[in-house]
Short mmCIF file of C-alpha atoms in Angstrom, two decimals:
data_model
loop_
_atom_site.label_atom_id
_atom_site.label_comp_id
_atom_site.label_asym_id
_atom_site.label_seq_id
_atom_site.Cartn_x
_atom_site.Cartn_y
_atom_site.Cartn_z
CA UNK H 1 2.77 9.54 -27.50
CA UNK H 2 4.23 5.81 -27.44
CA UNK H 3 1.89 2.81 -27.24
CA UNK H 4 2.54 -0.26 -25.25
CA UNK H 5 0.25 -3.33 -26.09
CA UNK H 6 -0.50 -6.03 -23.28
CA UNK H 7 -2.29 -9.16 -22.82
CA UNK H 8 -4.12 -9.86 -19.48
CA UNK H 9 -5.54 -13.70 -18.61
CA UNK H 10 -8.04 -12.92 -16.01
CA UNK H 11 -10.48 -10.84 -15.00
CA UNK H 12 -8.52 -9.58 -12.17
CA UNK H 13 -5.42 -9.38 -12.32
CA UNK H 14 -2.06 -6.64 -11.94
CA UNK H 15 0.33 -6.85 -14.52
CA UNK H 16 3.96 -5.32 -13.36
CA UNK H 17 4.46 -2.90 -16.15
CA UNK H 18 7.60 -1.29 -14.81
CA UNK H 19 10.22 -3.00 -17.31
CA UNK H 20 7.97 -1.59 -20.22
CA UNK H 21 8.80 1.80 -18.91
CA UNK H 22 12.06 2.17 -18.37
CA UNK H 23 12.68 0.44 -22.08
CA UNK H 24 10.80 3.20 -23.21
CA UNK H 25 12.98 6.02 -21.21
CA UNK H 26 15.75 4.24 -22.29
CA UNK H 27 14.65 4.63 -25.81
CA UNK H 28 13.53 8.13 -26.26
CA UNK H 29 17.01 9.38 -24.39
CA UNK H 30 14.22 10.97 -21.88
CA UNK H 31 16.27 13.63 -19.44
CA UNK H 32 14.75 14.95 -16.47
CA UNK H 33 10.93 15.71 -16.66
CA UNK H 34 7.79 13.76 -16.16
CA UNK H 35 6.51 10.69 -17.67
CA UNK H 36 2.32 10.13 -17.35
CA UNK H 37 1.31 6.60 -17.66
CA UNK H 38 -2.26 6.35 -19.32
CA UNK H 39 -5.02 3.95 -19.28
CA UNK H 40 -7.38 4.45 -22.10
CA UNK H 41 -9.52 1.96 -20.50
CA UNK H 42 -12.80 2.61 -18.69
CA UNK H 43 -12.40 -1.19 -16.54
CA UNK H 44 -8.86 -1.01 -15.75
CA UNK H 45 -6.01 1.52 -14.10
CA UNK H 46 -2.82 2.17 -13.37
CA UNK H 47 -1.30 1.60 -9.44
CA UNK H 48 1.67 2.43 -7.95
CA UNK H 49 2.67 -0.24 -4.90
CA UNK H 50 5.04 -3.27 -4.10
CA UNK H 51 5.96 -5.87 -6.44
CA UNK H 52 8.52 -7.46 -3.86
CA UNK H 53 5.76 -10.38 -2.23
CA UNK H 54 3.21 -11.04 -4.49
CA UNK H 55 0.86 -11.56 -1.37
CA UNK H 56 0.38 -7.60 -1.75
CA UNK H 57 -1.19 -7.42 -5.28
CA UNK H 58 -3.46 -10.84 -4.29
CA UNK H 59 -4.69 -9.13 -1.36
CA UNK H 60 -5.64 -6.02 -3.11
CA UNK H 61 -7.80 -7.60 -6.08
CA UNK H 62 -9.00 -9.68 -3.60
CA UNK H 63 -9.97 -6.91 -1.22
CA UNK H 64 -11.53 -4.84 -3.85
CA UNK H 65 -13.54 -7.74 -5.28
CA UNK H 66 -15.31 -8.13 -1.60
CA UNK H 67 -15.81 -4.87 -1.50
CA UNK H 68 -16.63 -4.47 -5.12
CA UNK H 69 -18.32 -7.51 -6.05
CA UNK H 70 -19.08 -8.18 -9.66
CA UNK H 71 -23.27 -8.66 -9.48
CA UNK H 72 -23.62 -5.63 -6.93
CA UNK H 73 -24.04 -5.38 -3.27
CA UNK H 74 -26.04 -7.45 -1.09
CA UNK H 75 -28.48 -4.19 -0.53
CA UNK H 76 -28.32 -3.54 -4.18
CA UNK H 77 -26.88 -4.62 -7.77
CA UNK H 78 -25.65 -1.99 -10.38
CA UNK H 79 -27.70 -0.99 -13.83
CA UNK H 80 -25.63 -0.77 -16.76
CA UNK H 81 -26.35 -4.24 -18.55
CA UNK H 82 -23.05 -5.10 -19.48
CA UNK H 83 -22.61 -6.88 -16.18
CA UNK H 84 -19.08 -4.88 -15.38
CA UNK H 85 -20.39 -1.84 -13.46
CA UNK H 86 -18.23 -3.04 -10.45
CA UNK H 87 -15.05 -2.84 -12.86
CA UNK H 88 -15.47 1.22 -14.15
CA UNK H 89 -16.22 1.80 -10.17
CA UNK H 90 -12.43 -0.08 -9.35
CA UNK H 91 -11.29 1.66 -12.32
CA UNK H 92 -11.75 5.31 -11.31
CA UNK H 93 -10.89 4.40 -7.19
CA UNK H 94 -7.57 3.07 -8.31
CA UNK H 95 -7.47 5.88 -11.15
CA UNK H 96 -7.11 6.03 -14.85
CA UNK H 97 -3.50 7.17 -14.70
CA UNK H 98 0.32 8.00 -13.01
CA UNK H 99 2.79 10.49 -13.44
CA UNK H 100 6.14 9.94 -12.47
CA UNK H 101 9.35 11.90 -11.91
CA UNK H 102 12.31 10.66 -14.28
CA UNK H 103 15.60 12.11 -13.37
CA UNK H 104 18.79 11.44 -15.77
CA UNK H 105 16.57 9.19 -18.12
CA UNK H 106 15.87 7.17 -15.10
CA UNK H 107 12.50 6.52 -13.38
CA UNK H 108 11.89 7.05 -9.73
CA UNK H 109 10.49 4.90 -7.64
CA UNK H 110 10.65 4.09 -4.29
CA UNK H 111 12.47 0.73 -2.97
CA UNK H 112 9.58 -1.61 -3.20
CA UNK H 113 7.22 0.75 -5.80
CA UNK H 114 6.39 -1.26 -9.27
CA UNK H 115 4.11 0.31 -11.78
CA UNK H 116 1.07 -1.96 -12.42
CA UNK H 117 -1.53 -2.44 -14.38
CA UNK H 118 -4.90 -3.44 -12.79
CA UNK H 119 -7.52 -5.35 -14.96
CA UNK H 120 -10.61 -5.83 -13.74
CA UNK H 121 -12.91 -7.04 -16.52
CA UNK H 122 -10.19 -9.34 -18.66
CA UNK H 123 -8.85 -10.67 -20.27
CA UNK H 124 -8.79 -8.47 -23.06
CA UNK H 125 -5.86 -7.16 -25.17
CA UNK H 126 -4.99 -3.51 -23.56
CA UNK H 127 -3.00 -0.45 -25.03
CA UNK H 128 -1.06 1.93 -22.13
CA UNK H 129 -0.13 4.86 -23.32
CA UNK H 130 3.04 7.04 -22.31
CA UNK H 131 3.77 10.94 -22.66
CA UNK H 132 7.76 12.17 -21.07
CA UNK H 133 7.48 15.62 -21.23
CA UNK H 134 11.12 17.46 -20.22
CA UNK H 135 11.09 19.96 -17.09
CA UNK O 1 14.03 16.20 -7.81
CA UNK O 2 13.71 17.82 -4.43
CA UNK O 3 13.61 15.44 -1.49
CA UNK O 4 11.58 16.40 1.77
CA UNK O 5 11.95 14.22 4.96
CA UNK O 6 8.87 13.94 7.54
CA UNK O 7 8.71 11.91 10.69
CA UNK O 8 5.52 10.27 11.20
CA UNK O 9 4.03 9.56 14.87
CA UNK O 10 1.40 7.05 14.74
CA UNK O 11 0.40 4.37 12.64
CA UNK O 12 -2.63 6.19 10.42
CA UNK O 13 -2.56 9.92 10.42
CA UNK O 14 -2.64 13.16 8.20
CA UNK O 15 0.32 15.51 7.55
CA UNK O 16 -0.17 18.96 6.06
CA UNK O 17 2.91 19.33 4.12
CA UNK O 18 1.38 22.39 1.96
CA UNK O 19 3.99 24.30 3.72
CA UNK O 20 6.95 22.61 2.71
CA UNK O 21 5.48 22.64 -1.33
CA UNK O 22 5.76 26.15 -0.76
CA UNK O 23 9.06 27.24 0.42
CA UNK O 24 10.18 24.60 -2.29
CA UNK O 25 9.03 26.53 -5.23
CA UNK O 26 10.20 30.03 -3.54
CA UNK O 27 13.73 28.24 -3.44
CA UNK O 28 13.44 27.22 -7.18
CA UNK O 29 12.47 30.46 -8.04
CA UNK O 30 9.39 28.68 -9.88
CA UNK O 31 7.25 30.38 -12.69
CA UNK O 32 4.32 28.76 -14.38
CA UNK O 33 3.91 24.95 -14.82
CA UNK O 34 3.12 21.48 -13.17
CA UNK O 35 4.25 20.33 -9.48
CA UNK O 36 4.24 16.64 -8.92
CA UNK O 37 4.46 15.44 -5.26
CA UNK O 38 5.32 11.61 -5.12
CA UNK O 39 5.24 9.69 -2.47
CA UNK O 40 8.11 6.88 -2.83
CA UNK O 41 5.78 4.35 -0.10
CA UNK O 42 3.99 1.47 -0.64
CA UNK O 43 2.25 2.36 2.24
CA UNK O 44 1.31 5.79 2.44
CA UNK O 45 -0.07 8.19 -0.18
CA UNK O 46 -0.55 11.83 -1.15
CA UNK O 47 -4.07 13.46 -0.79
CA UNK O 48 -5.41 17.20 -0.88
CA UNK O 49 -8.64 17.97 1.16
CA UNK O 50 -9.55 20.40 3.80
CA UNK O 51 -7.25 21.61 6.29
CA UNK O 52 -9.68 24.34 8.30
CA UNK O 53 -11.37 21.63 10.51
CA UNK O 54 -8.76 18.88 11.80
CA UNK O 55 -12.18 16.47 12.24
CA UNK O 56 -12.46 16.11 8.26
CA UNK O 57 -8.68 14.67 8.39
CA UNK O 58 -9.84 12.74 11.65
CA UNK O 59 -13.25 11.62 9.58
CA UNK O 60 -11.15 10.35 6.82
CA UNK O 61 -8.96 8.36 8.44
CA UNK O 62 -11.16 7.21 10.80
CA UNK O 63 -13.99 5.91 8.01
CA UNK O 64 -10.37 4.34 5.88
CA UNK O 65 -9.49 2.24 9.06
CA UNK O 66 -13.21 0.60 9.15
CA UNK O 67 -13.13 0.18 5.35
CA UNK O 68 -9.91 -1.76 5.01
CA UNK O 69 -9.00 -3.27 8.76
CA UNK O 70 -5.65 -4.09 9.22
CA UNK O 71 -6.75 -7.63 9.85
CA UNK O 72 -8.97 -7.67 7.30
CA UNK O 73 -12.50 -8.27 6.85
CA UNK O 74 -15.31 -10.77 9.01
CA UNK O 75 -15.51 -12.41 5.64
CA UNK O 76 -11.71 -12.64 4.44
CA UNK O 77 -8.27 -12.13 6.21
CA UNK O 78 -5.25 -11.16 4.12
CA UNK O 79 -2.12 -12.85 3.05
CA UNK O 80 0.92 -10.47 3.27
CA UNK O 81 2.69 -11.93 6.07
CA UNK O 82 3.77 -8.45 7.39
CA UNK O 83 0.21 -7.52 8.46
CA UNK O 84 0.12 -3.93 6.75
CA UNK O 85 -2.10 -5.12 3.51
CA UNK O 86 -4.39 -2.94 4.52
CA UNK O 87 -1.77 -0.15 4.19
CA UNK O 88 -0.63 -1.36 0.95
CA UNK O 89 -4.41 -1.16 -0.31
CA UNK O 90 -5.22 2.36 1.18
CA UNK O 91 -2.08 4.06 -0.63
CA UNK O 92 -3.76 2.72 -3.79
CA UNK O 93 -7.00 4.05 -3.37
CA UNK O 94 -5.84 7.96 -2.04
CA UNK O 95 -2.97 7.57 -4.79
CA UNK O 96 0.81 7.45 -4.53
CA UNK O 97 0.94 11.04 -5.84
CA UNK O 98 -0.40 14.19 -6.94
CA UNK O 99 0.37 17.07 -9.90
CA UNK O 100 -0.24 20.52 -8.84
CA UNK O 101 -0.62 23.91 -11.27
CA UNK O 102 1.78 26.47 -10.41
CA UNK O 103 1.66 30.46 -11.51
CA UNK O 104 3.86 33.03 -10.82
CA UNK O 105 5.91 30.74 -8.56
CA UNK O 106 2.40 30.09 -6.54
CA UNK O 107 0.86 26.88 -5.25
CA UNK O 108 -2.83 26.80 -6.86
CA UNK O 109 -4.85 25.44 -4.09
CA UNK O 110 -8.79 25.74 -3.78
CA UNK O 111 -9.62 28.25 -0.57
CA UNK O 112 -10.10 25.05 1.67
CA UNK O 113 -7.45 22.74 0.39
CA UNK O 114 -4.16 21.38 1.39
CA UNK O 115 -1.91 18.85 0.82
CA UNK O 116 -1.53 15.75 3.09
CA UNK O 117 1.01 13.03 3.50
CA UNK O 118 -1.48 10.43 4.25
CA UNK O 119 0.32 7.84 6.41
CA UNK O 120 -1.10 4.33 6.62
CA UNK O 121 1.61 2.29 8.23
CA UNK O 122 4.04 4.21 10.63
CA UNK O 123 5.40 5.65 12.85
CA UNK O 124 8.33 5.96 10.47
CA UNK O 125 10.82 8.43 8.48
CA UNK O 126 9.25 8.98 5.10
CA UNK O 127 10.64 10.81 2.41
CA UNK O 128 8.65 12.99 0.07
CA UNK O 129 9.75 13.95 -4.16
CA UNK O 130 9.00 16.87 -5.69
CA UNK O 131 9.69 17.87 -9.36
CA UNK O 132 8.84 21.01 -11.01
CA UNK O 133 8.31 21.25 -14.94
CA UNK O 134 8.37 24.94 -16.25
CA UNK O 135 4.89 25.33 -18.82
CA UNK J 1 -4.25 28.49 -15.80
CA UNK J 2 -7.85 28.77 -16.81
CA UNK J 3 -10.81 29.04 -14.92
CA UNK J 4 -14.02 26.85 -15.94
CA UNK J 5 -17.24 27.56 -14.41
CA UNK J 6 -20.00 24.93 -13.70
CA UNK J 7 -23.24 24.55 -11.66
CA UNK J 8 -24.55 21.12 -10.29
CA UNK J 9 -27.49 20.45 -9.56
CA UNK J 10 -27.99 17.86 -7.29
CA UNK J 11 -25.94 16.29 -4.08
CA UNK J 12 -24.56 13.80 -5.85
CA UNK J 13 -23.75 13.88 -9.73
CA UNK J 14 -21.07 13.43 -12.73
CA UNK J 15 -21.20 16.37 -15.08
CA UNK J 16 -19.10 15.63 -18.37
CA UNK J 17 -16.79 17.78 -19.02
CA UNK J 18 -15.00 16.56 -22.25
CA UNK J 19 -16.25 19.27 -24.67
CA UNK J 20 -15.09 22.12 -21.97
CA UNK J 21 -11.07 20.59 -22.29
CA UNK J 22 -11.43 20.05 -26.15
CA UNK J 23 -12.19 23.95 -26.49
CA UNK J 24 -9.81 24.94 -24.24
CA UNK J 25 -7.11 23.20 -25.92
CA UNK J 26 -8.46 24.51 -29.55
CA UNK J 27 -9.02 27.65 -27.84
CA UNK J 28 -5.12 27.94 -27.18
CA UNK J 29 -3.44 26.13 -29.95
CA UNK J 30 -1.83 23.30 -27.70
CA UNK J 31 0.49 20.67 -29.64
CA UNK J 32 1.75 18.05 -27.76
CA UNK J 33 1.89 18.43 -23.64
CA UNK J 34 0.02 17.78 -21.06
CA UNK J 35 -3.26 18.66 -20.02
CA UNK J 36 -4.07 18.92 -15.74
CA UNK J 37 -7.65 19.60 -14.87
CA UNK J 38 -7.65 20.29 -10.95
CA UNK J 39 -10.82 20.83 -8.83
CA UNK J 40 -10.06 23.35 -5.99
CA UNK J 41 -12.82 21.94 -4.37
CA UNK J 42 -12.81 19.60 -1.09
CA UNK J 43 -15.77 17.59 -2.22
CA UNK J 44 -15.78 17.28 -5.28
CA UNK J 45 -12.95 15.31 -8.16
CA UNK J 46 -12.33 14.35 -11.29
CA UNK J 47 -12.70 11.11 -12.70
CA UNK J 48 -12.53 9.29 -16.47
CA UNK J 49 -15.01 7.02 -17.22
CA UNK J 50 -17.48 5.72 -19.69
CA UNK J 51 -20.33 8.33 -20.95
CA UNK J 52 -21.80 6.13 -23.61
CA UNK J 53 -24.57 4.25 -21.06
CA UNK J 54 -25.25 6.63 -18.37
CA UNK J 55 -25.83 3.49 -16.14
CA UNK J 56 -22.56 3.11 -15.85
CA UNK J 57 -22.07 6.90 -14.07
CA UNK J 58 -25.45 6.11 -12.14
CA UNK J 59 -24.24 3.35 -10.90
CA UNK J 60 -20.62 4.67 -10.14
CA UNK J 61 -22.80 7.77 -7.61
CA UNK J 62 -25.05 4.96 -6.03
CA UNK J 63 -22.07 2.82 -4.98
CA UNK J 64 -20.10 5.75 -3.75
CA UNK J 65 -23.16 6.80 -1.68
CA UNK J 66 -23.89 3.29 -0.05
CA UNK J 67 -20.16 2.72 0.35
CA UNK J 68 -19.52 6.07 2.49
CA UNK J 69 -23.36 6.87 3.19
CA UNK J 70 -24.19 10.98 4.19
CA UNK J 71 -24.74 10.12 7.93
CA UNK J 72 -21.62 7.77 8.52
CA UNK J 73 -22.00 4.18 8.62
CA UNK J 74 -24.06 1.44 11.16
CA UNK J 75 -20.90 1.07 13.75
CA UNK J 76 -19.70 5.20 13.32
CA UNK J 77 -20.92 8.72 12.31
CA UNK J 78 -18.88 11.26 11.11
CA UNK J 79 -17.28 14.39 13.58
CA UNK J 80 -17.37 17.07 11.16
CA UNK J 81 -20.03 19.42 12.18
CA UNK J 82 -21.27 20.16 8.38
CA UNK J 83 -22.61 16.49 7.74
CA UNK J 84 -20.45 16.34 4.52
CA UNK J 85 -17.23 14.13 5.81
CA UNK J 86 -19.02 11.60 3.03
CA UNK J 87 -17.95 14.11 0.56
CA UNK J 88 -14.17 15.20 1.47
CA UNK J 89 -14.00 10.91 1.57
CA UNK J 90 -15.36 10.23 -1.87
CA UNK J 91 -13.16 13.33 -3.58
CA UNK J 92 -9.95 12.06 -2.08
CA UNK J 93 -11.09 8.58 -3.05
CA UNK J 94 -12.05 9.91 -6.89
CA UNK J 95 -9.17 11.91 -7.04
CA UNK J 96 -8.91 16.02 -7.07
CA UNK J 97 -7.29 15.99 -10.49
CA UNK J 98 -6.53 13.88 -14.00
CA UNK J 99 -3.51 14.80 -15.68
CA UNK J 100 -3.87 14.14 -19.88
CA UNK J 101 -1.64 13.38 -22.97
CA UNK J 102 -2.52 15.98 -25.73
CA UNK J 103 -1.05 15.57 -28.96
CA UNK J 104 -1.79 18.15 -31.98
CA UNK J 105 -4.10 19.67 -29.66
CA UNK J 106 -5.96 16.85 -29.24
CA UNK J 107 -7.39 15.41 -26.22
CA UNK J 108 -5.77 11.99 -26.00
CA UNK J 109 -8.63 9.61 -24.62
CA UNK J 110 -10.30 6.07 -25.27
CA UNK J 111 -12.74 5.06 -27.23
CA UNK J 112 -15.30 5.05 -24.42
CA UNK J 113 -14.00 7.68 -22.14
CA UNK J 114 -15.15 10.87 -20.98
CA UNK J 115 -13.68 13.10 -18.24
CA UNK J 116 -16.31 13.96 -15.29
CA UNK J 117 -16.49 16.36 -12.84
CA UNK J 118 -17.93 14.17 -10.15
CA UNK J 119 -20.28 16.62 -7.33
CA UNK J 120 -20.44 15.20 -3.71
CA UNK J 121 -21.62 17.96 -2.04
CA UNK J 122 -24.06 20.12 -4.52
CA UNK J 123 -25.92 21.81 -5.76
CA UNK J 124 -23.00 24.61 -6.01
CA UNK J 125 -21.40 26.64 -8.79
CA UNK J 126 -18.33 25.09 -9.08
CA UNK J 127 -14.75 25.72 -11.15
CA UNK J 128 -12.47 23.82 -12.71
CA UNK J 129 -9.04 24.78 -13.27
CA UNK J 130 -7.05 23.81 -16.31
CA UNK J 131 -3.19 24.07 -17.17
CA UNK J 132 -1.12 22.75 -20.26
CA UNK J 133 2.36 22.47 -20.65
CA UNK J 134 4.10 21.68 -23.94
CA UNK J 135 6.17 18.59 -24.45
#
């Protein structure tokens, strides 16, 4: 298992980790197989989705702040006294991890795919952790 | 990595593709291990659920489209100047992809389940990966 | 594959399942792989999260139900004749399965992180399925 550390600034934010993993395909000589991108966080995740316009990432933390919001609902606030309830709840909707196919060393993504890392209670220092296992 | 083509016909609907998983690992001659589907979309995504009663599919989309308008909320619009944020958001939440257990060359679904190409943004041609890794 | 069983015992819950994946792996001598852990179930899924507060689960169940309440929301109801279409929505939104890094056997998670089986639709005896394949 390979450890990548990152650094987010906010306390939402996506962080295009895509570079990160082809360096690390690159390194290992991966051939074909699968490679499962891990979040051992419980207020962050791992997406899949465009990193052409940025527009697309803002609207998404933005959308799943208002739906989401930090102190709880207007009908309702959340329990756990740590005040980030409303980041484990984005955490698991977005999910804790992604596998991906990785033909030739090389991963595949679609045209406009980027892998990204979501915070949602930063900024904190973060570990994602990687697993290529050959077919 | 097997590629599968679909056509879409409208601009949110459901897509049992459990089928085409199937004759895909007869072809390969597949024993035990992991399937992953991938979808290569921004704007689409790959779910399982029930496929006996078309009104769960129906319910699902149907509850997605008044979660996540395509205009966006009363409160907040979106920025993405191609209008399909909401498309971009909704392949996040159902997930880009899935990882299936195989035996014997066999699909291991639950009695009720099937595999859907959830599609958030079309009509369009979409394209579908598979990749089998042998346990 | 193996077969875990569980019961629920209410509607809505998260059951922990962490010490169930640890034995299976010991259980089976696993090195390093990957772990899947599928529910065959259509409402029902697997999510990580924290299980040191249980406030944070609690409040991960209460949002889900207010989000995508039983009986449909104010401006729709659901068409699915069983009055569960909450349920298939919140296990395709939770996921139907985690796939995990396992190295020497071990269960590769975060300091705070559990895996939960996560029961829209109970109280049922449910199963689990679980499949590893070596690196």
């Amino acid at each position: 298992m390979h450890k990548i550390q990152i650094k987010t600034s906010r306390r939402s934010e996506t962080v295009d980790i895509t570079p990160l993993l082809k360096a690390y395909l690159k390194d290992v000589k991966a051939g074909p197989g699968l490679l499962t991108v891990y979040c051992p966080h419980t207020t962050a995740g791992i997406a899949v989705n465009e990193n052409a316009d940025p527009d697309v990432q803002t609207d998404m933390v933005s959308f799943l702040n208002r739906l989401i919001p930090q102190g709880g609902t207007r009908d309702a606030g959340f329990r756990h006294a740590e005040g980030n309830s409303d980041a484990h709840i984005k955490s698991t909707l977005v999910n804790p991890s992604q596998t991906f196919i990785v033909e030739d060393g090389q991963l595949q993504l679609g045209q406009w795919q980027g892998v990204l890392f979501m915070e949602f209670d930063g900024p904190r220092s973060r570990e994602i952790w990687l697993k290529f296992v050959t077919a």
